PDB file of C-alpha atoms in Angstrom:
ATOM      1  CA  UNK B   1     -14.142  10.713 -19.768  1.00  0.00           C
ATOM      2  CA  UNK B   2     -13.394  12.537 -16.209  1.00  0.00           C
ATOM      3  CA  UNK B   3     -11.051  15.001 -15.683  1.00  0.00           C
ATOM      4  CA  UNK B   4      -7.853  13.219 -14.313  1.00  0.00           C
ATOM      5  CA  UNK B   5      -6.748  14.275 -10.955  1.00  0.00           C
ATOM      6  CA  UNK B   6      -3.582  16.870 -10.652  1.00  0.00           C
ATOM      7  CA  UNK B   7      -1.237  14.732  -8.956  1.00  0.00           C
ATOM      8  CA  UNK B   8       1.252  17.013  -7.380  1.00  0.00           C
ATOM      9  CA  UNK B   9       5.197  16.769  -7.520  1.00  0.00           C
ATOM     10  CA  UNK B  10       8.727  18.320  -6.057  1.00  0.00           C
ATOM     11  CA  UNK B  11      11.272  18.922  -9.262  1.00  0.00           C
ATOM     12  CA  UNK B  12      12.904  15.877  -8.307  1.00  0.00           C
ATOM     13  CA  UNK B  13       9.754  13.037  -8.363  1.00  0.00           C
ATOM     14  CA  UNK B  14       9.365  14.698 -11.463  1.00  0.00           C
ATOM     15  CA  UNK B  15      12.562  14.374 -12.470  1.00  0.00           C
ATOM     16  CA  UNK B  16      12.915  11.065 -11.740  1.00  0.00           C
ATOM     17  CA  UNK B  17       9.556  10.066 -13.340  1.00  0.00           C
ATOM     18  CA  UNK B  18      11.011  11.035 -16.582  1.00  0.00           C
ATOM     19  CA  UNK B  19      14.103  10.025 -16.183  1.00  0.00           C
ATOM     20  CA  UNK B  20      12.632   6.342 -15.986  1.00  0.00           C
ATOM     21  CA  UNK B  21       9.963   6.456 -18.528  1.00  0.00           C
ATOM     22  CA  UNK B  22      13.028   7.559 -20.736  1.00  0.00           C
ATOM     23  CA  UNK B  23      15.109   4.351 -19.382  1.00  0.00           C
ATOM     24  CA  UNK B  24      12.054   2.298 -19.929  1.00  0.00           C
ATOM     25  CA  UNK B  25      11.391   3.999 -23.758  1.00  0.00           C
ATOM     26  CA  UNK B  26      14.899   2.994 -25.221  1.00  0.00           C
ATOM     27  CA  UNK B  27      16.429   0.926 -22.608  1.00  0.00           C
ATOM     28  CA  UNK B  28      13.253  -1.925 -21.890  1.00  0.00           C
ATOM     29  CA  UNK B  29      11.860  -1.582 -24.727  1.00  0.00           C
ATOM     30  CA  UNK B  30      15.218  -2.536 -26.745  1.00  0.00           C
ATOM     31  CA  UNK B  31      15.811  -5.400 -24.141  1.00  0.00           C
ATOM     32  CA  UNK B  32      12.339  -7.655 -23.996  1.00  0.00           C
ATOM     33  CA  UNK B  33      12.617  -6.388 -27.693  1.00  0.00           C
ATOM     34  CA  UNK B  34      15.492  -8.998 -28.372  1.00  0.00           C
ATOM     35  CA  UNK B  35      14.329 -11.787 -25.613  1.00  0.00           C
ATOM     36  CA  UNK B  36      11.089 -11.672 -27.814  1.00  0.00           C
ATOM     37  CA  UNK B  37      13.445 -12.387 -31.493  1.00  0.00           C
ATOM     38  CA  UNK B  38      16.114 -15.094 -29.353  1.00  0.00           C
ATOM     39  CA  UNK B  39      13.152 -16.563 -27.933  1.00  0.00           C
ATOM     40  CA  UNK B  40      10.820 -17.284 -31.687  1.00  0.00           C
ATOM     41  CA  UNK B  41      14.555 -17.929 -33.566  1.00  0.00           C
ATOM     42  CA  UNK B  42      14.165 -21.013 -30.652  1.00  0.00           C
ATOM     43  CA  UNK B  43      10.707 -22.550 -32.919  1.00  0.00           C
ATOM     44  CA  UNK B  44       7.842 -23.723 -31.451  1.00  0.00           C
ATOM     45  CA  UNK B  45       5.557 -20.793 -29.336  1.00  0.00           C
ATOM     46  CA  UNK B  46       3.477 -22.885 -27.930  1.00  0.00           C
ATOM     47  CA  UNK B  47       5.657 -24.582 -25.322  1.00  0.00           C
ATOM     48  CA  UNK B  48       8.369 -22.307 -25.112  1.00  0.00           C
ATOM     49  CA  UNK B  49       8.147 -20.210 -21.190  1.00  0.00           C
ATOM     50  CA  UNK B  50      11.303 -18.081 -22.846  1.00  0.00           C
ATOM     51  CA  UNK B  51       9.030 -16.766 -25.291  1.00  0.00           C
ATOM     52  CA  UNK B  52       5.886 -16.262 -23.024  1.00  0.00           C
ATOM     53  CA  UNK B  53       8.457 -14.308 -19.992  1.00  0.00           C
ATOM     54  CA  UNK B  54       9.253 -12.120 -22.751  1.00  0.00           C
ATOM     55  CA  UNK B  55       5.308 -10.918 -23.777  1.00  0.00           C
ATOM     56  CA  UNK B  56       4.387 -10.918 -20.063  1.00  0.00           C
ATOM     57  CA  UNK B  57       7.573  -8.326 -19.507  1.00  0.00           C
ATOM     58  CA  UNK B  58       6.526  -6.561 -22.502  1.00  0.00           C
ATOM     59  CA  UNK B  59       3.497  -6.313 -21.267  1.00  0.00           C
ATOM     60  CA  UNK B  60       4.746  -4.315 -17.372  1.00  0.00           C
ATOM     61  CA  UNK B  61       6.612  -2.340 -19.169  1.00  0.00           C
ATOM     62  CA  UNK B  62       3.861  -1.012 -22.212  1.00  0.00           C
ATOM     63  CA  UNK B  63       1.877  -0.983 -18.708  1.00  0.00           C
ATOM     64  CA  UNK B  64       4.268   1.380 -16.882  1.00  0.00           C
ATOM     65  CA  UNK B  65       5.420   3.527 -19.408  1.00  0.00           C
ATOM     66  CA  UNK B  66       0.986   4.900 -20.342  1.00  0.00           C
ATOM     67  CA  UNK B  67       0.916   4.644 -16.346  1.00  0.00           C
ATOM     68  CA  UNK B  68       3.847   7.160 -16.139  1.00  0.00           C
ATOM     69  CA  UNK B  69       2.486   8.744 -18.241  1.00  0.00           C
ATOM     70  CA  UNK B  70      -0.206   8.808 -17.140  1.00  0.00           C
ATOM     71  CA  UNK B  71       1.813  10.705 -14.464  1.00  0.00           C
ATOM     72  CA  UNK B  72       3.389  13.509 -16.029  1.00  0.00           C
ATOM     73  CA  UNK B  73       0.602  14.402 -18.227  1.00  0.00           C
ATOM     74  CA  UNK B  74      -1.058  15.026 -15.145  1.00  0.00           C
ATOM     75  CA  UNK B  75       1.303  16.305 -12.875  1.00  0.00           C
ATOM     76  CA  UNK B  76       1.995  19.626 -11.503  1.00  0.00           C
ATOM     77  CA  UNK B  77       5.269  20.644  -9.851  1.00  0.00           C
ATOM     78  CA  UNK B  78       5.512  22.170  -7.352  1.00  0.00           C
ATOM     79  CA  UNK B  79       8.174  25.089  -7.200  1.00  0.00           C
ATOM     80  CA  UNK B  80       9.845  24.362  -3.860  1.00  0.00           C
ATOM     81  CA  UNK B  81      11.707  27.711  -4.354  1.00  0.00           C
ATOM     82  CA  UNK B  82       8.000  29.322  -3.702  1.00  0.00           C
ATOM     83  CA  UNK B  83       7.079  27.430  -1.196  1.00  0.00           C
ATOM     84  CA  UNK B  84       5.706  29.773   2.128  1.00  0.00           C
ATOM     85  CA  UNK B  85       7.665  27.844   4.784  1.00  0.00           C
ATOM     86  CA  UNK B  86       5.832  29.797   7.498  1.00  0.00           C
ATOM     87  CA  UNK B  87       3.302  26.862   7.353  1.00  0.00           C
ATOM     88  CA  UNK B  88       3.615  23.339   6.108  1.00  0.00           C
ATOM     89  CA  UNK B  89       2.971  22.436   2.430  1.00  0.00           C
ATOM     90  CA  UNK B  90       4.007  20.257  -0.870  1.00  0.00           C
ATOM     91  CA  UNK B  91       8.231  20.387  -1.260  1.00  0.00           C
ATOM     92  CA  UNK B  92       8.977  20.902   2.594  1.00  0.00           C
ATOM     93  CA  UNK B  93      10.859  18.793   5.157  1.00  0.00           C
ATOM     94  CA  UNK B  94       8.989  19.443   8.910  1.00  0.00           C
ATOM     95  CA  UNK B  95      10.316  18.281  11.959  1.00  0.00           C
ATOM     96  CA  UNK B  96       7.720  16.785  14.560  1.00  0.00           C
ATOM     97  CA  UNK B  97       7.932  15.876  17.831  1.00  0.00           C
ATOM     98  CA  UNK B  98       5.842  12.480  18.295  1.00  0.00           C
ATOM     99  CA  UNK B  99       3.670  13.415  21.391  1.00  0.00           C
ATOM    100  CA  UNK B 100       2.561  10.013  21.827  1.00  0.00           C
ATOM    101  CA  UNK B 101       5.791   7.597  21.485  1.00  0.00           C
ATOM    102  CA  UNK B 102       7.822  10.740  22.867  1.00  0.00           C
ATOM    103  CA  UNK B 103      10.152  10.863  20.006  1.00  0.00           C
ATOM    104  CA  UNK B 104      11.484  13.360  17.009  1.00  0.00           C
ATOM    105  CA  UNK B 105      10.668  12.416  13.272  1.00  0.00           C
ATOM    106  CA  UNK B 106      11.229  13.774  10.316  1.00  0.00           C
ATOM    107  CA  UNK B 107       9.255  13.525   7.077  1.00  0.00           C
ATOM    108  CA  UNK B 108       9.764  14.795   3.453  1.00  0.00           C
ATOM    109  CA  UNK B 109       6.079  16.059   2.279  1.00  0.00           C
ATOM    110  CA  UNK B 110       5.769  14.974  -1.812  1.00  0.00           C
ATOM    111  CA  UNK B 111       2.691  14.012  -3.456  1.00  0.00           C
ATOM    112  CA  UNK B 112       1.401  11.262  -3.486  1.00  0.00           C
ATOM    113  CA  UNK B 113       3.786   9.916  -6.610  1.00  0.00           C
ATOM    114  CA  UNK B 114       7.133  10.223  -4.701  1.00  0.00           C
ATOM    115  CA  UNK B 115       5.636   9.026  -1.515  1.00  0.00           C
ATOM    116  CA  UNK B 116       8.476   6.228   0.009  1.00  0.00           C
ATOM    117  CA  UNK B 117       8.233   5.539   3.728  1.00  0.00           C
ATOM    118  CA  UNK B 118      11.539   3.624   4.026  1.00  0.00           C
ATOM    119  CA  UNK B 119      12.824   7.582   2.485  1.00  0.00           C
ATOM    120  CA  UNK B 120      10.686   9.424   4.990  1.00  0.00           C
ATOM    121  CA  UNK B 121       8.474  10.844   2.312  1.00  0.00           C
ATOM    122  CA  UNK B 122       5.775  11.071   2.981  1.00  0.00           C
ATOM    123  CA  UNK B 123       2.159  11.785   0.958  1.00  0.00           C
ATOM    124  CA  UNK B 124       0.751  15.108   1.102  1.00  0.00           C
ATOM    125  CA  UNK B 125      -2.441  12.315   1.083  1.00  0.00           C
ATOM    126  CA  UNK B 126      -1.592  10.161   3.599  1.00  0.00           C
ATOM    127  CA  UNK B 127      -3.262  10.396   7.091  1.00  0.00           C
ATOM    128  CA  UNK B 128      -0.555  12.273   8.387  1.00  0.00           C
ATOM    129  CA  UNK B 129       0.366  14.061   5.480  1.00  0.00           C
ATOM    130  CA  UNK B 130      -3.289  16.053   5.651  1.00  0.00           C
ATOM    131  CA  UNK B 131      -3.190  16.387   9.288  1.00  0.00           C
ATOM    132  CA  UNK B 132       0.084  18.703   8.864  1.00  0.00           C
ATOM    133  CA  UNK B 133      -0.768  20.460   5.649  1.00  0.00           C
ATOM    134  CA  UNK B 134      -0.984  24.277   6.557  1.00  0.00           C
ATOM    135  CA  UNK B 135       0.461  23.968  10.392  1.00  0.00           C
ATOM    136  CA  UNK B 136       2.518  26.949  11.444  1.00  0.00           C
ATOM    137  CA  UNK B 137       6.032  26.087  14.587  1.00  0.00           C
ATOM    138  CA  UNK B 138       4.652  24.779  17.611  1.00  0.00           C
ATOM    139  CA  UNK B 139       0.824  23.086  16.314  1.00  0.00           C
ATOM    140  CA  UNK B 140       0.007  20.690  18.141  1.00  0.00           C
ATOM    141  CA  UNK B 141      -1.862  17.725  15.146  1.00  0.00           C
ATOM    142  CA  UNK B 142      -4.207  14.799  16.088  1.00  0.00           C
ATOM    143  CA  UNK B 143      -4.628  12.268  13.028  1.00  0.00           C
ATOM    144  CA  UNK B 144      -6.260   9.253  13.023  1.00  0.00           C
ATOM    145  CA  UNK B 145      -4.017   6.062  12.383  1.00  0.00           C
ATOM    146  CA  UNK B 146      -4.870   2.199  12.339  1.00  0.00           C
ATOM    147  CA  UNK B 147      -3.283   1.837  15.499  1.00  0.00           C
ATOM    148  CA  UNK B 148      -5.381   5.149  17.149  1.00  0.00           C
ATOM    149  CA  UNK B 149      -4.770   9.016  17.484  1.00  0.00           C
ATOM    150  CA  UNK B 150      -1.617   9.845  17.342  1.00  0.00           C
ATOM    151  CA  UNK B 151      -0.179  13.141  18.599  1.00  0.00           C
ATOM    152  CA  UNK B 152       3.123  15.116  17.020  1.00  0.00           C
ATOM    153  CA  UNK B 153       3.669  18.924  17.936  1.00  0.00           C
ATOM    154  CA  UNK B 154       5.241  20.943  14.933  1.00  0.00           C
ATOM    155  CA  UNK B 155       9.178  22.323  16.222  1.00  0.00           C
ATOM    156  CA  UNK B 156      10.287  23.253  12.479  1.00  0.00           C
ATOM    157  CA  UNK B 157       9.410  23.161   9.319  1.00  0.00           C
ATOM    158  CA  UNK B 158      12.550  24.232   6.536  1.00  0.00           C
ATOM    159  CA  UNK B 159      13.236  24.136   2.336  1.00  0.00           C
ATOM    160  CA  UNK B 160      13.700  20.537   0.669  1.00  0.00           C
ATOM    161  CA  UNK B 161      17.545  19.771   0.118  1.00  0.00           C
TER     162      UNK B 161
END
């Protein structure tokens, strides 16, 4: 079997995944087991929609547990206190000026499992993240996107809060 790819995570991302895994194992497994037990008590399982739904939910929970265990097994935590803030890296907050659209934007660079564009968290593996990694304040970066090339000027690099 090929070696699994290391997953970069911030400490906050690691904690969130561990909490989700704990909740699935301790709370959700018991809840779905109770649903299955109740559905079985209703009799004929061949026409029991509640039983089928509970079994589907159980399958989904077990798949997510397996996925989380795989991510955590191959996690490499970025110690944000040790990040060099002279250059952009995972764990940094970055303020950039979008030259193409004339607006300032802020991103937090995170590992791919933590990315969430609605929260301003972009993956180090995304086109923008890849282009920004290693850059310093004042650098201008060209990012190839589906909409064309976008230019960003790095304004500031700071520690995540």
